[in-house]
Amino acid sequence: MANNARNKLKTIERDLASEEEERISADMRIRKSQHAVLSRKFVEVMTKYNEAQVDFRERSKGRIRRQLEITGKATTDEELEEMLEGGNSAVFTSGILDSGISKQALSEIEARHKDIVRLESSIKELHDMFVDIAMLVESQGDIVNNIEVQVSKAVDHIVVAKTETKKAIQYQNKARKKKVIILAILIIVLAIVALIIGLSVGLNKKQ
């Protein structure tokens, strides 16, 4: 889904560049501004999503460490990272089978290891996307800054709303908090993808 959004943004950028060579109009400036804002928001949402993934990775690693400590097998952070980077759960767990660990604990460690391996791949993919889209956003800095000035009042209201939301979230447990954050991020991504597709369709009609 994120890849689709990135590709749509790049397609829109090419279409806008092509049309800009032919004419300069108010409509063109509006569409360029919309594209700049969408690109910026895409990077912001993906950054939050990446932060959530990194946080989940650290918590999963912590659970593995605690399981190992229960069995009497203490590991340093460097040793644990070295085992995790192997990418093979069988190889990963073979090194701790002689510690007398229970089957349930072993299954828990294997599950957490697989989660971390999947996250590593996803984080790398997101990094590649950041590099790609960040270059686009940087080239549109003036447009984005202009938009931010125009919507400053709206941002003030959003900040107030976010402050109230944070107060409410403080009364929720950590697990529920993470689920809400991840769900919100996914909803925002879907909304951005829908806006990008709509803008793309609008460009095609203009052509």
JSON list of C-alpha atoms in Angstrom, two decimals:
[
{"chain": "A", "resi": 1, "resn": "MET", "atom": "CA", "xyz": [0.00, 0.00, 0.00]},
{"chain": "A", "resi": 2, "resn": "ALA", "atom": "CA", "xyz": [2.83, 2.41, 0.90]},
{"chain": "A", "resi": 3, "resn": "ASN", "atom": "CA", "xyz": [4.64, 1.51, -2.32]},
{"chain": "A", "resi": 4, "resn": "ASN", "atom": "CA", "xyz": [1.47, 2.23, -4.28]},
{"chain": "A", "resi": 5, "resn": "ALA", "atom": "CA", "xyz": [1.19, 5.66, -2.64]},
{"chain": "A", "resi": 6, "resn": "ARG", "atom": "CA", "xyz": [4.83, 6.44, -3.44]},
{"chain": "A", "resi": 7, "resn": "ASN", "atom": "CA", "xyz": [4.42, 5.40, -7.08]},
{"chain": "A", "resi": 8, "resn": "LYS", "atom": "CA", "xyz": [1.27, 7.53, -7.42]},
{"chain": "A", "resi": 9, "resn": "LEU", "atom": "CA", "xyz": [3.10, 10.55, -6.00]},
{"chain": "A", "resi": 10, "resn": "LYS", "atom": "CA", "xyz": [5.95, 10.11, -8.47]},
{"chain": "A", "resi": 11, "resn": "THR", "atom": "CA", "xyz": [3.51, 9.70, -11.37]},
{"chain": "A", "resi": 12, "resn": "ILE", "atom": "CA", "xyz": [1.70, 12.88, -10.38]},
{"chain": "A", "resi": 13, "resn": "GLU", "atom": "CA", "xyz": [5.04, 14.69, -10.13]},
{"chain": "A", "resi": 14, "resn": "ARG", "atom": "CA", "xyz": [5.95, 13.67, -13.70]},
{"chain": "A", "resi": 15, "resn": "ASP", "atom": "CA", "xyz": [2.52, 14.68, -15.02]},
{"chain": "A", "resi": 16, "resn": "LEU", "atom": "CA", "xyz": [2.74, 18.07, -13.31]},
{"chain": "A", "resi": 17, "resn": "ALA", "atom": "CA", "xyz": [6.23, 18.69, -14.70]},
{"chain": "A", "resi": 18, "resn": "SER", "atom": "CA", "xyz": [5.01, 17.83, -18.20]},
{"chain": "A", "resi": 19, "resn": "GLU", "atom": "CA", "xyz": [1.99, 20.12, -17.98]},
{"chain": "A", "resi": 20, "resn": "GLU", "atom": "CA", "xyz": [4.04, 22.93, -16.43]},
{"chain": "A", "resi": 21, "resn": "GLU", "atom": "CA", "xyz": [6.15, 23.12, -19.57]},
{"chain": "A", "resi": 22, "resn": "GLU", "atom": "CA", "xyz": [3.00, 23.80, -21.57]},
{"chain": "A", "resi": 23, "resn": "ARG", "atom": "CA", "xyz": [1.22, 26.32, -19.37]},
{"chain": "A", "resi": 24, "resn": "ILE", "atom": "CA", "xyz": [1.29, 28.13, -16.04]},
{"chain": "A", "resi": 25, "resn": "SER", "atom": "CA", "xyz": [-2.09, 28.68, -14.43]},
{"chain": "A", "resi": 26, "resn": "ALA", "atom": "CA", "xyz": [-3.81, 29.02, -11.07]},
{"chain": "A", "resi": 27, "resn": "ASP", "atom": "CA", "xyz": [-5.10, 25.48, -11.48]},
{"chain": "A", "resi": 28, "resn": "MET", "atom": "CA", "xyz": [-1.55, 24.21, -11.97]},
{"chain": "A", "resi": 29, "resn": "ARG", "atom": "CA", "xyz": [-0.34, 26.00, -8.84]},
{"chain": "A", "resi": 30, "resn": "ILE", "atom": "CA", "xyz": [-3.18, 24.51, -6.81]},
{"chain": "A", "resi": 31, "resn": "ARG", "atom": "CA", "xyz": [-2.41, 20.98, -7.99]},
{"chain": "A", "resi": 32, "resn": "LYS", "atom": "CA", "xyz": [1.30, 21.44, -7.29]},
{"chain": "A", "resi": 33, "resn": "SER", "atom": "CA", "xyz": [0.45, 22.62, -3.78]},
{"chain": "A", "resi": 34, "resn": "GLN", "atom": "CA", "xyz": [-1.82, 19.63, -3.23]},
{"chain": "A", "resi": 35, "resn": "HIS", "atom": "CA", "xyz": [0.90, 17.28, -4.42]},
{"chain": "A", "resi": 36, "resn": "ALA", "atom": "CA", "xyz": [3.47, 18.92, -2.14]},
{"chain": "A", "resi": 37, "resn": "VAL", "atom": "CA", "xyz": [1.21, 18.61, 0.90]},
{"chain": "A", "resi": 38, "resn": "LEU", "atom": "CA", "xyz": [0.39, 14.97, 0.14]},
{"chain": "A", "resi": 39, "resn": "SER", "atom": "CA", "xyz": [4.08, 14.15, -0.24]},
{"chain": "A", "resi": 40, "resn": "ARG", "atom": "CA", "xyz": [4.90, 15.82, 3.06]},
{"chain": "A", "resi": 41, "resn": "LYS", "atom": "CA", "xyz": [2.05, 14.06, 4.87]},
{"chain": "A", "resi": 42, "resn": "PHE", "atom": "CA", "xyz": [3.08, 10.73, 3.37]},
{"chain": "A", "resi": 43, "resn": "VAL", "atom": "CA", "xyz": [6.58, 11.10, 4.82]},
{"chain": "A", "resi": 44, "resn": "GLU", "atom": "CA", "xyz": [5.17, 12.13, 8.21]},
{"chain": "A", "resi": 45, "resn": "VAL", "atom": "CA", "xyz": [2.81, 9.15, 8.39]},
{"chain": "A", "resi": 46, "resn": "MET", "atom": "CA", "xyz": [5.47, 6.69, 7.27]},
{"chain": "A", "resi": 47, "resn": "THR", "atom": "CA", "xyz": [7.87, 8.13, 9.86]},
{"chain": "A", "resi": 48, "resn": "LYS", "atom": "CA", "xyz": [5.33, 7.51, 12.63]},
{"chain": "A", "resi": 49, "resn": "TYR", "atom": "CA", "xyz": [4.69, 4.01, 11.32]},
{"chain": "A", "resi": 50, "resn": "ASN", "atom": "CA", "xyz": [8.42, 3.30, 11.25]},
{"chain": "A", "resi": 51, "resn": "GLU", "atom": "CA", "xyz": [8.76, 4.55, 14.83]},
{"chain": "A", "resi": 52, "resn": "ALA", "atom": "CA", "xyz": [5.96, 2.20, 15.90]},
{"chain": "A", "resi": 53, "resn": "GLN", "atom": "CA", "xyz": [7.74, -0.70, 14.21]},
{"chain": "A", "resi": 54, "resn": "VAL", "atom": "CA", "xyz": [11.06, 0.10, 15.86]},
{"chain": "A", "resi": 55, "resn": "ASP", "atom": "CA", "xyz": [9.33, 0.36, 19.24]},
{"chain": "A", "resi": 56, "resn": "PHE", "atom": "CA", "xyz": [7.64, -3.02, 18.69]},
{"chain": "A", "resi": 57, "resn": "ARG", "atom": "CA", "xyz": [11.00, -4.54, 17.75]},
{"chain": "A", "resi": 58, "resn": "GLU", "atom": "CA", "xyz": [12.58, -3.32, 20.98]},
{"chain": "A", "resi": 59, "resn": "ARG", "atom": "CA", "xyz": [9.68, -4.65, 23.07]},
{"chain": "A", "resi": 60, "resn": "SER", "atom": "CA", "xyz": [9.86, -8.02, 21.30]},
{"chain": "A", "resi": 61, "resn": "LYS", "atom": "CA", "xyz": [13.60, -8.17, 21.94]},
{"chain": "A", "resi": 62, "resn": "GLY", "atom": "CA", "xyz": [12.94, -7.38, 25.59]},
{"chain": "A", "resi": 63, "resn": "ARG", "atom": "CA", "xyz": [10.48, -10.27, 25.85]},
{"chain": "A", "resi": 64, "resn": "ILE", "atom": "CA", "xyz": [13.06, -12.65, 24.36]},
{"chain": "A", "resi": 65, "resn": "ARG", "atom": "CA", "xyz": [15.67, -11.44, 26.84]},
{"chain": "A", "resi": 66, "resn": "ARG", "atom": "CA", "xyz": [13.28, -11.97, 29.78]},
{"chain": "A", "resi": 67, "resn": "GLN", "atom": "CA", "xyz": [12.43, -15.49, 28.60]},
{"chain": "A", "resi": 68, "resn": "LEU", "atom": "CA", "xyz": [16.13, -16.31, 28.41]},
{"chain": "A", "resi": 69, "resn": "GLU", "atom": "CA", "xyz": [16.75, -14.85, 31.87]},
{"chain": "A", "resi": 70, "resn": "ILE", "atom": "CA", "xyz": [13.99, -17.04, 33.31]},
{"chain": "A", "resi": 71, "resn": "THR", "atom": "CA", "xyz": [15.87, -20.11, 32.08]},
{"chain": "A", "resi": 72, "resn": "GLY", "atom": "CA", "xyz": [19.11, -18.80, 33.54]},
{"chain": "A", "resi": 73, "resn": "LYS", "atom": "CA", "xyz": [20.64, -17.90, 30.17]},
{"chain": "A", "resi": 74, "resn": "ALA", "atom": "CA", "xyz": [21.66, -14.25, 30.45]},
{"chain": "A", "resi": 75, "resn": "THR", "atom": "CA", "xyz": [22.68, -12.48, 27.23]},
{"chain": "A", "resi": 76, "resn": "THR", "atom": "CA", "xyz": [24.17, -9.08, 26.52]},
{"chain": "A", "resi": 77, "resn": "ASP", "atom": "CA", "xyz": [22.50, -6.72, 24.07]},
{"chain": "A", "resi": 78, "resn": "GLU", "atom": "CA", "xyz": [25.28, -7.37, 21.55]},
{"chain": "A", "resi": 79, "resn": "GLU", "atom": "CA", "xyz": [24.87, -11.16, 21.83]},
{"chain": "A", "resi": 80, "resn": "LEU", "atom": "CA", "xyz": [21.10, -10.91, 21.42]},
{"chain": "A", "resi": 81, "resn": "GLU", "atom": "CA", "xyz": [21.44, -8.66, 18.35]},
{"chain": "A", "resi": 82, "resn": "GLU", "atom": "CA", "xyz": [23.92, -11.10, 16.82]},
{"chain": "A", "resi": 83, "resn": "MET", "atom": "CA", "xyz": [21.47, -13.98, 17.28]},
{"chain": "A", "resi": 84, "resn": "LEU", "atom": "CA", "xyz": [18.55, -11.96, 15.92]},
{"chain": "A", "resi": 85, "resn": "GLU", "atom": "CA", "xyz": [20.43, -10.89, 12.80]},
{"chain": "A", "resi": 86, "resn": "GLY", "atom": "CA", "xyz": [20.82, -14.54, 11.80]},
{"chain": "A", "resi": 87, "resn": "GLY", "atom": "CA", "xyz": [17.33, -14.46, 10.28]},
{"chain": "A", "resi": 88, "resn": "ASN", "atom": "CA", "xyz": [16.75, -18.19, 10.84]},
{"chain": "A", "resi": 89, "resn": "SER", "atom": "CA", "xyz": [14.59, -19.12, 13.83]},
{"chain": "A", "resi": 90, "resn": "ALA", "atom": "CA", "xyz": [15.89, -22.72, 13.88]},
{"chain": "A", "resi": 91, "resn": "VAL", "atom": "CA", "xyz": [19.50, -21.55, 14.08]},
{"chain": "A", "resi": 92, "resn": "PHE", "atom": "CA", "xyz": [18.50, -18.88, 16.58]},
{"chain": "A", "resi": 93, "resn": "THR", "atom": "CA", "xyz": [16.81, -21.33, 18.97]},
{"chain": "A", "resi": 94, "resn": "SER", "atom": "CA", "xyz": [19.34, -24.13, 18.55]},
{"chain": "A", "resi": 95, "resn": "GLY", "atom": "CA", "xyz": [21.78, -22.14, 20.65]},
{"chain": "A", "resi": 96, "resn": "ILE", "atom": "CA", "xyz": [19.43, -22.12, 23.65]},
{"chain": "A", "resi": 97, "resn": "LEU", "atom": "CA", "xyz": [17.97, -25.65, 23.53]},
{"chain": "A", "resi": 98, "resn": "ASP", "atom": "CA", "xyz": [20.49, -26.91, 26.07]},
{"chain": "A", "resi": 99, "resn": "SER", "atom": "CA", "xyz": [19.35, -24.38, 28.67]},
{"chain": "A", "resi": 100, "resn": "GLY", "atom": "CA", "xyz": [16.38, -26.47, 29.82]},
{"chain": "A", "resi": 101, "resn": "ILE", "atom": "CA", "xyz": [13.87, -23.98, 28.46]},
{"chain": "A", "resi": 102, "resn": "SER", "atom": "CA", "xyz": [10.23, -25.08, 28.34]},
{"chain": "A", "resi": 103, "resn": "LYS", "atom": "CA", "xyz": [8.45, -25.78, 25.06]},
{"chain": "A", "resi": 104, "resn": "GLN", "atom": "CA", "xyz": [6.07, -22.87, 25.66]},
{"chain": "A", "resi": 105, "resn": "ALA", "atom": "CA", "xyz": [8.92, -20.45, 26.35]},
{"chain": "A", "resi": 106, "resn": "LEU", "atom": "CA", "xyz": [10.78, -21.70, 23.28]},
{"chain": "A", "resi": 107, "resn": "SER", "atom": "CA", "xyz": [7.69, -21.16, 21.10]},
{"chain": "A", "resi": 108, "resn": "GLU", "atom": "CA", "xyz": [7.37, -17.64, 22.49]},
{"chain": "A", "resi": 109, "resn": "ILE", "atom": "CA", "xyz": [11.00, -16.86, 21.66]},
{"chain": "A", "resi": 110, "resn": "GLU", "atom": "CA", "xyz": [10.63, -18.27, 18.13]},
{"chain": "A", "resi": 111, "resn": "ALA", "atom": "CA", "xyz": [7.48, -16.21, 17.54]},
{"chain": "A", "resi": 112, "resn": "ARG", "atom": "CA", "xyz": [9.16, -13.01, 18.71]},
{"chain": "A", "resi": 113, "resn": "HIS", "atom": "CA", "xyz": [12.20, -13.76, 16.55]},
{"chain": "A", "resi": 114, "resn": "LYS", "atom": "CA", "xyz": [10.04, -14.21, 13.45]},
{"chain": "A", "resi": 115, "resn": "ASP", "atom": "CA", "xyz": [8.27, -10.91, 14.21]},
{"chain": "A", "resi": 116, "resn": "ILE", "atom": "CA", "xyz": [11.62, -9.13, 14.42]},
{"chain": "A", "resi": 117, "resn": "VAL", "atom": "CA", "xyz": [12.86, -10.66, 11.14]},
{"chain": "A", "resi": 118, "resn": "ARG", "atom": "CA", "xyz": [9.70, -9.42, 9.36]},
{"chain": "A", "resi": 119, "resn": "LEU", "atom": "CA", "xyz": [10.11, -5.99, 10.90]},
{"chain": "A", "resi": 120, "resn": "GLU", "atom": "CA", "xyz": [13.73, -5.75, 9.77]},
{"chain": "A", "resi": 121, "resn": "SER", "atom": "CA", "xyz": [12.64, -6.26, 6.17]},
{"chain": "A", "resi": 122, "resn": "SER", "atom": "CA", "xyz": [9.79, -3.76, 6.49]},
{"chain": "A", "resi": 123, "resn": "ILE", "atom": "CA", "xyz": [12.01, -1.12, 8.12]},
{"chain": "A", "resi": 124, "resn": "LYS", "atom": "CA", "xyz": [14.57, -1.43, 5.30]},
{"chain": "A", "resi": 125, "resn": "GLU", "atom": "CA", "xyz": [11.81, -1.01, 2.72]},
{"chain": "A", "resi": 126, "resn": "LEU", "atom": "CA", "xyz": [10.52, 2.09, 4.51]},
{"chain": "A", "resi": 127, "resn": "HIS", "atom": "CA", "xyz": [14.02, 3.55, 4.62]},
{"chain": "A", "resi": 128, "resn": "ASP", "atom": "CA", "xyz": [14.30, 3.21, 0.83]},
{"chain": "A", "resi": 129, "resn": "MET", "atom": "CA", "xyz": [10.95, 4.97, 0.46]},
{"chain": "A", "resi": 130, "resn": "PHE", "atom": "CA", "xyz": [12.01, 7.79, 2.77]},
{"chain": "A", "resi": 131, "resn": "VAL", "atom": "CA", "xyz": [15.11, 8.47, 0.68]},
{"chain": "A", "resi": 132, "resn": "ASP", "atom": "CA", "xyz": [12.99, 8.55, -2.49]},
{"chain": "A", "resi": 133, "resn": "ILE", "atom": "CA", "xyz": [10.14, 10.73, -1.23]},
{"chain": "A", "resi": 134, "resn": "ALA", "atom": "CA", "xyz": [12.30, 12.96, 1.00]},
{"chain": "A", "resi": 135, "resn": "MET", "atom": "CA", "xyz": [14.16, 14.17, -2.10]},
{"chain": "A", "resi": 136, "resn": "LEU", "atom": "CA", "xyz": [10.82, 15.11, -3.64]},
{"chain": "A", "resi": 137, "resn": "VAL", "atom": "CA", "xyz": [9.66, 16.90, -0.49]},
{"chain": "A", "resi": 138, "resn": "GLU", "atom": "CA", "xyz": [12.95, 18.80, -0.23]},
{"chain": "A", "resi": 139, "resn": "SER", "atom": "CA", "xyz": [12.56, 20.09, -3.79]},
{"chain": "A", "resi": 140, "resn": "GLN", "atom": "CA", "xyz": [9.09, 21.37, -2.87]},
{"chain": "A", "resi": 141, "resn": "GLY", "atom": "CA", "xyz": [10.15, 23.08, 0.35]},
{"chain": "A", "resi": 142, "resn": "ASP", "atom": "CA", "xyz": [9.00, 26.57, -0.66]},
{"chain": "A", "resi": 143, "resn": "ILE", "atom": "CA", "xyz": [5.55, 25.34, -1.67]},
{"chain": "A", "resi": 144, "resn": "VAL", "atom": "CA", "xyz": [5.10, 23.35, 1.52]},
{"chain": "A", "resi": 145, "resn": "ASN", "atom": "CA", "xyz": [6.24, 26.23, 3.73]},
{"chain": "A", "resi": 146, "resn": "ASN", "atom": "CA", "xyz": [3.72, 28.51, 2.02]},
{"chain": "A", "resi": 147, "resn": "ILE", "atom": "CA", "xyz": [0.93, 26.01, 2.63]},
{"chain": "A", "resi": 148, "resn": "GLU", "atom": "CA", "xyz": [1.91, 25.66, 6.30]},
{"chain": "A", "resi": 149, "resn": "VAL", "atom": "CA", "xyz": [1.64, 29.42, 6.81]},
{"chain": "A", "resi": 150, "resn": "GLN", "atom": "CA", "xyz": [-1.82, 29.48, 5.24]},
{"chain": "A", "resi": 151, "resn": "VAL", "atom": "CA", "xyz": [-3.14, 26.71, 7.51]},
{"chain": "A", "resi": 152, "resn": "SER", "atom": "CA", "xyz": [-1.45, 27.82, 10.74]},
{"chain": "A", "resi": 153, "resn": "LYS", "atom": "CA", "xyz": [-4.78, 28.58, 12.44]},
{"chain": "A", "resi": 154, "resn": "ALA", "atom": "CA", "xyz": [-6.08, 25.13, 11.61]},
{"chain": "A", "resi": 155, "resn": "VAL", "atom": "CA", "xyz": [-2.89, 23.61, 13.01]},
{"chain": "A", "resi": 156, "resn": "ASP", "atom": "CA", "xyz": [-3.45, 25.45, 16.30]},
{"chain": "A", "resi": 157, "resn": "HIS", "atom": "CA", "xyz": [-6.84, 23.79, 16.65]},
{"chain": "A", "resi": 158, "resn": "ILE", "atom": "CA", "xyz": [-5.34, 20.41, 15.83]},
{"chain": "A", "resi": 159, "resn": "VAL", "atom": "CA", "xyz": [-2.66, 20.87, 18.51]},
{"chain": "A", "resi": 160, "resn": "VAL", "atom": "CA", "xyz": [-5.35, 21.59, 21.11]},
{"chain": "A", "resi": 161, "resn": "ALA", "atom": "CA", "xyz": [-7.28, 18.51, 20.03]},
{"chain": "A", "resi": 162, "resn": "LYS", "atom": "CA", "xyz": [-4.14, 16.37, 20.19]},
{"chain": "A", "resi": 163, "resn": "THR", "atom": "CA", "xyz": [-3.41, 17.64, 23.71]},
{"chain": "A", "resi": 164, "resn": "GLU", "atom": "CA", "xyz": [-6.86, 16.62, 24.90]},
{"chain": "A", "resi": 165, "resn": "THR", "atom": "CA", "xyz": [-6.48, 13.27, 23.18]},
{"chain": "A", "resi": 166, "resn": "LYS", "atom": "CA", "xyz": [-3.17, 12.63, 24.93]},
{"chain": "A", "resi": 167, "resn": "LYS", "atom": "CA", "xyz": [-4.81, 13.27, 28.31]},
{"chain": "A", "resi": 168, "resn": "ALA", "atom": "CA", "xyz": [-7.41, 10.64, 27.54]},
{"chain": "A", "resi": 169, "resn": "ILE", "atom": "CA", "xyz": [-4.84, 8.14, 26.26]},
{"chain": "A", "resi": 170, "resn": "GLN", "atom": "CA", "xyz": [-2.92, 8.35, 29.55]},
{"chain": "A", "resi": 171, "resn": "TYR", "atom": "CA", "xyz": [-5.71, 6.38, 31.19]},
{"chain": "A", "resi": 172, "resn": "GLN", "atom": "CA", "xyz": [-5.36, 3.46, 28.75]},
{"chain": "A", "resi": 173, "resn": "ASN", "atom": "CA", "xyz": [-2.91, 0.59, 29.15]},
{"chain": "A", "resi": 174, "resn": "LYS", "atom": "CA", "xyz": [0.18, 0.38, 26.93]},
{"chain": "A", "resi": 175, "resn": "ALA", "atom": "CA", "xyz": [-1.10, -2.47, 24.76]},
{"chain": "A", "resi": 176, "resn": "ARG", "atom": "CA", "xyz": [-4.33, -0.66, 23.90]},
{"chain": "A", "resi": 177, "resn": "LYS", "atom": "CA", "xyz": [-2.43, 2.55, 23.27]},
{"chain": "A", "resi": 178, "resn": "LYS", "atom": "CA", "xyz": [-0.20, 0.91, 20.66]},
{"chain": "A", "resi": 179, "resn": "LYS", "atom": "CA", "xyz": [-3.18, -0.68, 18.90]},
{"chain": "A", "resi": 180, "resn": "VAL", "atom": "CA", "xyz": [-4.95, 2.69, 18.67]},
{"chain": "A", "resi": 181, "resn": "ILE", "atom": "CA", "xyz": [-1.83, 4.40, 17.31]},
{"chain": "A", "resi": 182, "resn": "ILE", "atom": "CA", "xyz": [-1.23, 1.74, 14.66]},
{"chain": "A", "resi": 183, "resn": "LEU", "atom": "CA", "xyz": [-4.93, 1.76, 13.63]},
{"chain": "A", "resi": 184, "resn": "ALA", "atom": "CA", "xyz": [-4.88, 5.56, 13.32]},
{"chain": "A", "resi": 185, "resn": "ILE", "atom": "CA", "xyz": [-1.74, 5.43, 11.18]},
{"chain": "A", "resi": 186, "resn": "LEU", "atom": "CA", "xyz": [-3.28, 2.85, 8.84]},
{"chain": "A", "resi": 187, "resn": "ILE", "atom": "CA", "xyz": [-6.44, 4.96, 8.49]},
{"chain": "A", "resi": 188, "resn": "ILE", "atom": "CA", "xyz": [-4.36, 8.04, 7.63]},
{"chain": "A", "resi": 189, "resn": "VAL", "atom": "CA", "xyz": [-2.36, 6.06, 5.06]},
{"chain": "A", "resi": 190, "resn": "LEU", "atom": "CA", "xyz": [-5.59, 4.86, 3.43]},
{"chain": "A", "resi": 191, "resn": "ALA", "atom": "CA", "xyz": [-6.90, 8.43, 3.35]},
{"chain": "A", "resi": 192, "resn": "ILE", "atom": "CA", "xyz": [-3.69, 9.69, 1.75]},
{"chain": "A", "resi": 193, "resn": "VAL", "atom": "CA", "xyz": [-3.75, 6.91, -0.83]},
{"chain": "A", "resi": 194, "resn": "ALA", "atom": "CA", "xyz": [-7.36, 7.81, -1.66]},
{"chain": "A", "resi": 195, "resn": "LEU", "atom": "CA", "xyz": [-6.43, 11.49, -2.08]},
{"chain": "A", "resi": 196, "resn": "ILE", "atom": "CA", "xyz": [-3.45, 10.61, -4.25]},
{"chain": "A", "resi": 197, "resn": "ILE", "atom": "CA", "xyz": [-5.57, 8.38, -6.49]},
{"chain": "A", "resi": 198, "resn": "GLY", "atom": "CA", "xyz": [-8.20, 11.12, -6.74]},
{"chain": "A", "resi": 199, "resn": "LEU", "atom": "CA", "xyz": [-5.59, 13.69, -7.72]},
{"chain": "A", "resi": 200, "resn": "SER", "atom": "CA", "xyz": [-4.11, 11.28, -10.24]},
{"chain": "A", "resi": 201, "resn": "VAL", "atom": "CA", "xyz": [-7.53, 10.73, -11.83]},
{"chain": "A", "resi": 202, "resn": "GLY", "atom": "CA", "xyz": [-8.02, 14.49, -11.96]},
{"chain": "A", "resi": 203, "resn": "LEU", "atom": "CA", "xyz": [-4.73, 14.90, -13.82]},
{"chain": "A", "resi": 204, "resn": "ASN", "atom": "CA", "xyz": [-5.65, 12.21, -16.33]},
{"chain": "A", "resi": 205, "resn": "LYS", "atom": "CA", "xyz": [-8.95, 13.95, -17.03]},
{"chain": "A", "resi": 206, "resn": "LYS", "atom": "CA", "xyz": [-7.12, 17.22, -17.59]},
{"chain": "A", "resi": 207, "resn": "GLN", "atom": "CA", "xyz": [-4.96, 15.52, -20.17]}
]
